[in-house]
Amino acid sequence: MSAYSLTHLKLLEAESIHIIREVAAEFSKPVMLYSVGKDSSVMTHLAIKAFYPDKPPFPFLHVDTTWKFAEMIEFRENYARGELGLDLMVHINHEGKALNIDPAENSDKHTEVMKTDALKQALTEHGFDAAFGGARRDEEKSRAKERVFSFRDKFHRWDPKSQRPELWNLYNAKVNAGESIRVFPLSNWTELDVWQYIHLEGIPIVPLYFADYRPVVERNGTLIMKDDDRLELHPGEKLESRQVRFRTLGCYPLTGAVESDATTLPQIIQEMLLAKTSERQGRVIDRDAGGAGMEEKKKQGYF
Amino acid sequence: MSHQSDLIATDIDAYLAQHEQKELLRFITCGSVDDGKSTLIGRLLYDSKMLYEDQLAQLEDESKTHGTTGGGFDPALVTDGLKAEREQGITIDVAYRYFSTAKRKFIIADTPGHEEYTRNMATGASTADLAVILIDARQGVLTQTKRHSFIVSLLGIRHVVVTINKMDLVDFSQARYDEICADYRDFAARLDLPDLHFIPISALNGDNVVDPSPQMDWYRGSTLMNFLETVYIGSDRNFEDFRFPVQYVNRPNLDFRGFCGTIASGIIRQGDEVMVLPSRKTSRVKSIVTFDSEVAEAFTPQSVTLTFEDEIDCSRGDMIVRPGNVPKVSNDFDAMLVWMSPEAMVPGKTYLFKQTTQTAPGQIESLRYRVDVNSLHRSPAPDLQLNEIGRCTITLSQPIFYDAYRRNRSSGAFIVVDRISNVTVAAGMITAREADKSSKLAPWEVDERGTSQTTRDVRVVTDEERESRLGQSPATVLLTGLSGSGKTTIARGVERALFDAGRTAIVLDGEDLRRGLSRDLGFADDDRSENLRRCAQMARLLNENGFICLASLIAPDAGVRAKAQDLLGDDRFLTVYCQASLDECQARDPRGHYAQAVEGKLPSLPGAGGKYDEPEAPDLTLRTDQQSVDECVDLVVALLRDRKLIR
């Protein structure tokens, strides 16, 4: 490589910073969604880089479904709010919570009410005209066609048939009142890029990504961690302590663990590279409604 | 996702160190479902082990329901994203795919080949370093191949790999491959494709995709993957002209004022003198700030923050440059527009134009011409419809800072946004302007702004008035053929016949031109091209003034003749091929050219040492070694009458 060329990670970083700054400059009320996962950690890190020495000029929002792993909440409070000093808001759909939907029993309904509806509520309530999300195009097939600036109508709906053309790095930020844009600064990153960047930059992540002995139960071929007393064992199920880690983080009853002895970042990356199943495989929601599960959820306003 | 590297299992730290140094290559794939484009992408992902087992299992399931390979594994399904599209069996939008090898990370912009989706291709091409154009070996160069190549050239992609696919279906025939390559080169001579390569492949079976094909030992070049891993793109970026569009002003406290942005082109160092546009105030770079550290030097496309020695006004939309190298500052310019909205362009309507970090309202003043993406011909048109491309004059309510797109993709590109619907309706590429015409215009490129506008402004007699006075519609007849084939004799004969009929024709003879206008030119290929260009320019002026032109030149190169045709316009250009055997021409040798060729004074004389491309579809072929001069003259006059050019 010549003196004036950048590695792929540096190129991705420069592109993401460009996107984040563009949103801060063009929108009147942007917000960065913060899910506590590794992609959020990278996106937050990039936002901090983009505005250094100032702080990011927008708030962060965590949509808390109330079923997240306890360690995620701990990490959010200690690291994101505490150490980074982010302007962090937490939104819970309280009406939804009153319905007491058990994600273990009704994952679809739970996701719709506590995640999709909750997100829409928060966006509408605060009048955010742009919301950053950490989704990547390599995650899932319907995401491959998603724009970096993805237009949502008043009802937060995504219409895959009428997306705005997106050329060069010229992003169209024009919306009418009530409409909004979801912005995906990590669009061009792959799972490997994210891990490599975390490794290179020394970005802190939730310890759940590293292998440890955790109480799990095997249910429909998936290892579910008993994170608190709300998870009830079915007849015949038994709790065991196994060395496991998580490749993605979400609501604990819906997030499958993988058996692993990877306790360092290089070991995690090694395991990922040698793995034979994709990252989202641990997620129950992608498999709903046949192959097009995610696409349907996105049309309704899911991120 | 098992990358093929033993290091992963044996020494993950070494593997990571190696992969941190990877470069990024973005490319676009152009072709239709029928060319096997999706199959090729599926093959690249599959062979580079970028598919997981669960994805593969899902695909195998889907191959049974939606596949086109009779239930077998269909690599094409890897890339078909959305449900509705899968059901229709087509891909309808731009999708991005990712894979990496030990050498590079790749981003594929996967765009459909269907006619109605020019806009998607332009979208995918806008960020690509390289284009892979697929041709079905059974079909050869099709209209859509030409369309794709034109868009690739228009969007300024420098590297093109033409993959001739489905070689298995033509028995891996080298002759067929060579024929397609030659056809493609012929047509591509009219485009700006500086780095062109060809690879014969079979995507379905994997021949020459990742591994060399045992079926085609006659092919000694790279496999597609090897080519993608090694093609040099380091010099593609513009490192000469420093352009820094200010994106955001960072002001955490009274002591710090930083200008954030992405370096659009060029290099900047601490201490450099800079100028801010539009104020033209100057200062020096005090520091180049990044989160990691202050740096002494930064270059495109890094995203950095600059601080100045002096407090000068600077805000979003301004551009920081060097005082000795400033872009054009103007509120009107010419651009090629790709129209992307179902609502047609309305000249004179106010749209928003976003270029770098500036957004300004403005109008499309006029459409100079529309380009037919299939034939590349230019024609006048009232507007642009969805997926149409044309050259426009644009006037904004405030000046912007720009360079020609050919020189600088970052500062020469813009999008057009509808003010009411907020939808992106067009993409534009600014064309070179008068100020830098000499350096930026290729010889055959036309600066319409300079020529037509001047003539149009001073034109007091209309075309209709001329046509009715002269009894003719202007046109240029190119008489092409070997030296000694009788071109000039026939041209003079036609001139006489038209004169006698009360019409006005002017003969432009290549040899005459060489005595005056082209006195500085020799006989090399470039000189012949330039001679024809001058002749065509002159014919154009004559045509614009109502006259018929009879141009008599050898004009041996098909590509150059096509350029002349482009310049003059399809409706005004006729090719007459004066065909005679080389023996006959040599025997005639009216100008002693062949004798000189024998003496070695004219080594590249077409037909005798140099090549002559016979016209493929001339408007008329004259067998001048069999037909008399009068017969030939009558045929040309009849042709003019047929085409309703003379009454």
mmCIF file of N, CA and C in Angstrom, chain A residues 72-143:
data_model
loop_
_atom_site.group_PDB
_atom_site.id
_atom_site.type_symbol
_atom_site.label_atom_id
_atom_site.label_comp_id
_atom_site.label_asym_id
_atom_site.label_seq_id
_atom_site.Cartn_x
_atom_site.Cartn_y
_atom_site.Cartn_z
ATOM 1 N N MET A 72 -26.385 -6.185 30.644
ATOM 2 C CA MET A 72 -26.495 -5.122 29.639
ATOM 3 C C MET A 72 -26.854 -3.806 30.313
ATOM 4 N N ILE A 73 -27.804 -3.872 31.230
ATOM 5 C CA ILE A 73 -28.248 -2.660 31.918
ATOM 6 C C ILE A 73 -27.106 -2.090 32.770
ATOM 7 N N GLU A 74 -26.391 -2.996 33.393
ATOM 8 C CA GLU A 74 -25.254 -2.602 34.202
ATOM 9 C C GLU A 74 -24.200 -1.884 33.342
ATOM 10 N N PHE A 75 -23.929 -2.469 32.204
ATOM 11 C CA PHE A 75 -22.943 -1.892 31.280
ATOM 12 C C PHE A 75 -23.412 -0.513 30.794
ATOM 13 N N ARG A 76 -24.694 -0.434 30.472
ATOM 14 C CA ARG A 76 -25.270 0.827 29.997
ATOM 15 C C ARG A 76 -25.060 1.933 31.040
ATOM 16 N N GLU A 77 -25.376 1.599 32.270
ATOM 17 C CA GLU A 77 -25.304 2.614 33.326
ATOM 18 C C GLU A 77 -23.859 2.976 33.667
ATOM 19 N N ASN A 78 -23.034 1.955 33.842
ATOM 20 C CA ASN A 78 -21.663 2.217 34.282
ATOM 21 C C ASN A 78 -20.787 2.797 33.186
ATOM 22 N N TYR A 79 -20.910 2.203 32.022
ATOM 23 C CA TYR A 79 -19.989 2.628 30.960
ATOM 24 C C TYR A 79 -20.554 3.780 30.130
ATOM 25 N N ALA A 80 -21.712 3.559 29.491
ATOM 26 C CA ALA A 80 -22.229 4.564 28.558
ATOM 27 C C ALA A 80 -22.607 5.853 29.291
ATOM 28 N N ARG A 81 -23.365 5.685 30.350
ATOM 29 C CA ARG A 81 -23.794 6.888 31.065
ATOM 30 C C ARG A 81 -22.674 7.417 31.968
ATOM 31 N N GLY A 82 -22.045 6.464 32.695
ATOM 32 C CA GLY A 82 -21.019 6.858 33.653
ATOM 33 C C GLY A 82 -19.731 7.322 32.986
ATOM 34 N N GLU A 83 -19.016 6.352 32.443
ATOM 35 C CA GLU A 83 -17.680 6.668 31.948
ATOM 36 C C GLU A 83 -17.678 7.590 30.722
ATOM 37 N N LEU A 84 -18.544 7.279 29.746
ATOM 38 C CA LEU A 84 -18.561 8.107 28.526
ATOM 39 C C LEU A 84 -19.331 9.404 28.747
ATOM 40 N N GLY A 85 -20.177 9.429 29.740
ATOM 41 C CA GLY A 85 -20.941 10.642 30.020
ATOM 42 C C GLY A 85 -21.942 10.994 28.929
ATOM 43 N N LEU A 86 -22.497 9.963 28.265
ATOM 44 C CA LEU A 86 -23.456 10.235 27.193
ATOM 45 C C LEU A 86 -24.766 10.769 27.758
ATOM 46 N N ASP A 87 -25.423 11.599 26.956
ATOM 47 C CA ASP A 87 -26.767 12.059 27.276
ATOM 48 C C ASP A 87 -27.708 10.920 26.876
ATOM 49 N N LEU A 88 -27.965 10.035 27.832
ATOM 50 C CA LEU A 88 -28.634 8.767 27.512
ATOM 51 C C LEU A 88 -30.058 8.723 28.066
ATOM 52 N N MET A 89 -31.020 8.480 27.165
ATOM 53 C CA MET A 89 -32.411 8.357 27.586
ATOM 54 C C MET A 89 -32.802 6.885 27.526
ATOM 55 N N VAL A 90 -33.682 6.468 28.428
ATOM 56 C CA VAL A 90 -34.173 5.086 28.399
ATOM 57 C C VAL A 90 -35.687 5.153 28.218
ATOM 58 N N HIS A 91 -36.198 4.413 27.249
ATOM 59 C CA HIS A 91 -37.645 4.411 27.041
ATOM 60 C C HIS A 91 -38.215 3.010 27.225
ATOM 61 N N ILE A 92 -39.264 2.939 28.027
ATOM 62 C CA ILE A 92 -39.976 1.670 28.211
ATOM 63 C C ILE A 92 -41.432 1.904 27.822
ATOM 64 N N ASN A 93 -42.020 0.967 27.097
ATOM 65 C CA ASN A 93 -43.454 1.055 26.772
ATOM 66 C C ASN A 93 -44.237 0.571 27.989
ATOM 67 N N HIS A 94 -44.670 1.513 28.817
ATOM 68 C CA HIS A 94 -45.302 1.126 30.072
ATOM 69 C C HIS A 94 -46.670 0.494 29.871
ATOM 70 N N GLU A 95 -47.433 0.998 28.884
ATOM 71 C CA GLU A 95 -48.727 0.354 28.587
ATOM 72 C C GLU A 95 -48.488 -1.088 28.167
ATOM 73 N N GLY A 96 -47.468 -1.263 27.349
ATOM 74 C CA GLY A 96 -47.129 -2.609 26.879
ATOM 75 C C GLY A 96 -46.704 -3.494 28.028
ATOM 76 N N LYS A 97 -45.964 -2.918 28.946
ATOM 77 C CA LYS A 97 -45.464 -3.699 30.067
ATOM 78 C C LYS A 97 -46.619 -4.222 30.910
ATOM 79 N N ALA A 98 -47.679 -3.378 30.993
ATOM 80 C CA ALA A 98 -48.851 -3.763 31.771
ATOM 81 C C ALA A 98 -49.522 -5.013 31.192
ATOM 82 N N LEU A 99 -49.324 -5.247 29.902
ATOM 83 C CA LEU A 99 -49.923 -6.421 29.255
ATOM 84 C C LEU A 99 -49.235 -7.717 29.682
ATOM 85 N N ASN A 100 -48.030 -7.551 30.262
ATOM 86 C CA ASN A 100 -47.307 -8.717 30.761
ATOM 87 C C ASN A 100 -47.113 -9.844 29.746
ATOM 88 N N ILE A 101 -46.625 -9.481 28.578
ATOM 89 C CA ILE A 101 -46.422 -10.517 27.557
ATOM 90 C C ILE A 101 -45.127 -11.257 27.877
ATOM 91 N N ASP A 102 -45.211 -12.548 27.957
ATOM 92 C CA ASP A 102 -44.014 -13.333 28.245
ATOM 93 C C ASP A 102 -43.280 -13.626 26.924
ATOM 94 N N PRO A 103 -42.100 -13.083 26.739
ATOM 95 C CA PRO A 103 -41.398 -13.303 25.470
ATOM 96 C C PRO A 103 -41.140 -14.781 25.195
ATOM 97 N N ALA A 104 -40.974 -15.530 26.246
ATOM 98 C CA ALA A 104 -40.711 -16.950 26.053
ATOM 99 C C ALA A 104 -41.919 -17.648 25.439
ATOM 100 N N GLU A 105 -43.119 -17.118 25.737
ATOM 101 C CA GLU A 105 -44.338 -17.743 25.229
ATOM 102 C C GLU A 105 -44.766 -17.120 23.901
ATOM 103 N N ASN A 106 -44.580 -15.837 23.753
ATOM 104 C CA ASN A 106 -45.114 -15.130 22.598
ATOM 105 C C ASN A 106 -44.093 -14.108 22.097
ATOM 106 N N SER A 107 -43.085 -14.607 21.436
ATOM 107 C CA SER A 107 -41.948 -13.760 21.068
ATOM 108 C C SER A 107 -42.357 -12.674 20.072
ATOM 109 N N ASP A 108 -43.229 -13.037 19.162
ATOM 110 C CA ASP A 108 -43.669 -12.106 18.123
ATOM 111 C C ASP A 108 -44.344 -10.881 18.719
ATOM 112 N N LYS A 109 -45.316 -11.139 19.567
ATOM 113 C CA LYS A 109 -46.103 -10.082 20.199
ATOM 114 C C LYS A 109 -45.184 -9.214 21.076
ATOM 115 N N HIS A 110 -44.311 -9.893 21.809
ATOM 116 C CA HIS A 110 -43.400 -9.180 22.695
ATOM 117 C C HIS A 110 -42.528 -8.200 21.897
ATOM 118 N N THR A 111 -41.962 -8.684 20.795
ATOM 119 C CA THR A 111 -41.094 -7.823 19.982
ATOM 120 C C THR A 111 -41.880 -6.649 19.423
ATOM 121 N N GLU A 112 -43.095 -6.929 18.971
ATOM 122 C CA GLU A 112 -43.899 -5.882 18.371
ATOM 123 C C GLU A 112 -44.227 -4.786 19.398
ATOM 124 N N VAL A 113 -44.645 -5.213 20.586
ATOM 125 C CA VAL A 113 -45.103 -4.242 21.587
ATOM 126 C C VAL A 113 -43.939 -3.561 22.301
ATOM 127 N N MET A 114 -43.012 -4.363 22.781
ATOM 128 C CA MET A 114 -41.980 -3.805 23.646
ATOM 129 C C MET A 114 -40.797 -3.221 22.871
ATOM 130 N N LYS A 115 -40.688 -3.587 21.601
ATOM 131 C CA LYS A 115 -39.550 -3.086 20.843
ATOM 132 C C LYS A 115 -40.016 -2.137 19.738
ATOM 133 N N THR A 116 -40.808 -2.666 18.781
ATOM 134 C CA THR A 116 -41.223 -1.849 17.649
ATOM 135 C C THR A 116 -42.132 -0.692 18.095
ATOM 136 N N ASP A 117 -43.202 -1.020 18.839
ATOM 137 C CA ASP A 117 -44.114 0.028 19.293
ATOM 138 C C ASP A 117 -43.395 1.009 20.219
ATOM 139 N N ALA A 118 -42.567 0.471 21.097
ATOM 140 C CA ALA A 118 -41.861 1.315 22.050
ATOM 141 C C ALA A 118 -40.964 2.309 21.315
ATOM 142 N N LEU A 119 -40.290 1.810 20.308
ATOM 143 C CA LEU A 119 -39.407 2.683 19.521
ATOM 144 C C LEU A 119 -40.213 3.787 18.850
ATOM 145 N N LYS A 120 -41.332 3.413 18.234
ATOM 146 C CA LYS A 120 -42.160 4.400 17.541
ATOM 147 C C LYS A 120 -42.685 5.447 18.522
ATOM 148 N N GLN A 121 -43.126 4.960 19.692
ATOM 149 C CA GLN A 121 -43.591 5.873 20.746
ATOM 150 C C GLN A 121 -42.529 6.918 21.082
ATOM 151 N N ALA A 122 -41.326 6.419 21.353
ATOM 152 C CA ALA A 122 -40.253 7.313 21.783
ATOM 153 C C ALA A 122 -39.919 8.325 20.701
ATOM 154 N N LEU A 123 -39.861 7.871 19.455
ATOM 155 C CA LEU A 123 -39.504 8.770 18.355
ATOM 156 C C LEU A 123 -40.571 9.844 18.190
ATOM 157 N N THR A 124 -41.832 9.429 18.256
ATOM 158 C CA THR A 124 -42.928 10.375 18.082
ATOM 159 C C THR A 124 -42.979 11.362 19.251
ATOM 160 N N GLU A 125 -42.886 10.819 20.454
ATOM 161 C CA GLU A 125 -42.964 11.630 21.660
ATOM 162 C C GLU A 125 -41.947 12.771 21.651
ATOM 163 N N HIS A 126 -40.718 12.453 21.267
ATOM 164 C CA HIS A 126 -39.664 13.468 21.306
ATOM 165 C C HIS A 126 -39.524 14.238 19.994
ATOM 166 N N GLY A 127 -40.232 13.814 18.968
ATOM 167 C CA GLY A 127 -40.154 14.501 17.689
ATOM 168 C C GLY A 127 -38.792 14.398 17.023
ATOM 169 N N PHE A 128 -38.153 13.252 17.165
ATOM 170 C CA PHE A 128 -36.857 13.074 16.505
ATOM 171 C C PHE A 128 -37.043 12.972 14.992
ATOM 172 N N ASP A 129 -36.249 13.709 14.234
ATOM 173 C CA ASP A 129 -36.392 13.630 12.775
ATOM 174 C C ASP A 129 -35.334 12.721 12.145
ATOM 175 N N ALA A 130 -34.385 12.271 12.941
ATOM 176 C CA ALA A 130 -33.415 11.286 12.438
ATOM 177 C C ALA A 130 -33.021 10.379 13.586
ATOM 178 N N ALA A 131 -32.905 9.095 13.297
ATOM 179 C CA ALA A 131 -32.496 8.139 14.328
ATOM 180 C C ALA A 131 -31.416 7.234 13.771
ATOM 181 N N PHE A 132 -30.258 7.250 14.425
ATOM 182 C CA PHE A 132 -29.169 6.367 13.999
ATOM 183 C C PHE A 132 -29.417 4.957 14.515
ATOM 184 N N GLY A 133 -29.159 3.980 13.673
ATOM 185 C CA GLY A 133 -29.203 2.594 14.104
ATOM 186 C C GLY A 133 -27.920 1.892 13.696
ATOM 187 N N GLY A 134 -27.589 0.833 14.406
ATOM 188 C CA GLY A 134 -26.312 0.159 14.139
ATOM 189 C C GLY A 134 -26.414 -0.995 13.163
ATOM 190 N N ALA A 135 -27.522 -1.077 12.398
ATOM 191 C CA ALA A 135 -27.689 -2.227 11.502
ATOM 192 C C ALA A 135 -26.664 -2.220 10.386
ATOM 193 N N ARG A 136 -26.294 -3.418 9.960
ATOM 194 C CA ARG A 136 -25.351 -3.579 8.854
ATOM 195 C C ARG A 136 -26.027 -4.302 7.702
ATOM 196 N N ARG A 137 -25.569 -4.011 6.498
ATOM 197 C CA ARG A 137 -26.208 -4.646 5.344
ATOM 198 C C ARG A 137 -25.895 -6.139 5.253
ATOM 199 N N ASP A 138 -24.814 -6.578 5.889
ATOM 200 C CA ASP A 138 -24.458 -7.998 5.742
ATOM 201 C C ASP A 138 -25.229 -8.886 6.716
ATOM 202 N N GLU A 139 -26.036 -8.264 7.582
ATOM 203 C CA GLU A 139 -26.695 -9.048 8.623
ATOM 204 C C GLU A 139 -27.750 -9.992 8.093
ATOM 205 N N GLU A 140 -28.487 -9.517 7.111
ATOM 206 C CA GLU A 140 -29.692 -10.232 6.742
ATOM 207 C C GLU A 140 -30.063 -9.775 5.341
ATOM 208 N N LYS A 141 -30.707 -10.645 4.565
ATOM 209 C CA LYS A 141 -30.879 -10.338 3.141
ATOM 210 C C LYS A 141 -31.655 -9.061 2.850
ATOM 211 N N SER A 142 -32.735 -8.807 3.603
ATOM 212 C CA SER A 142 -33.537 -7.632 3.253
ATOM 213 C C SER A 142 -32.795 -6.350 3.595
ATOM 214 N N ARG A 143 -31.771 -6.431 4.463
ATOM 215 C CA ARG A 143 -30.992 -5.250 4.791
ATOM 216 C C ARG A 143 -30.017 -4.856 3.689
#
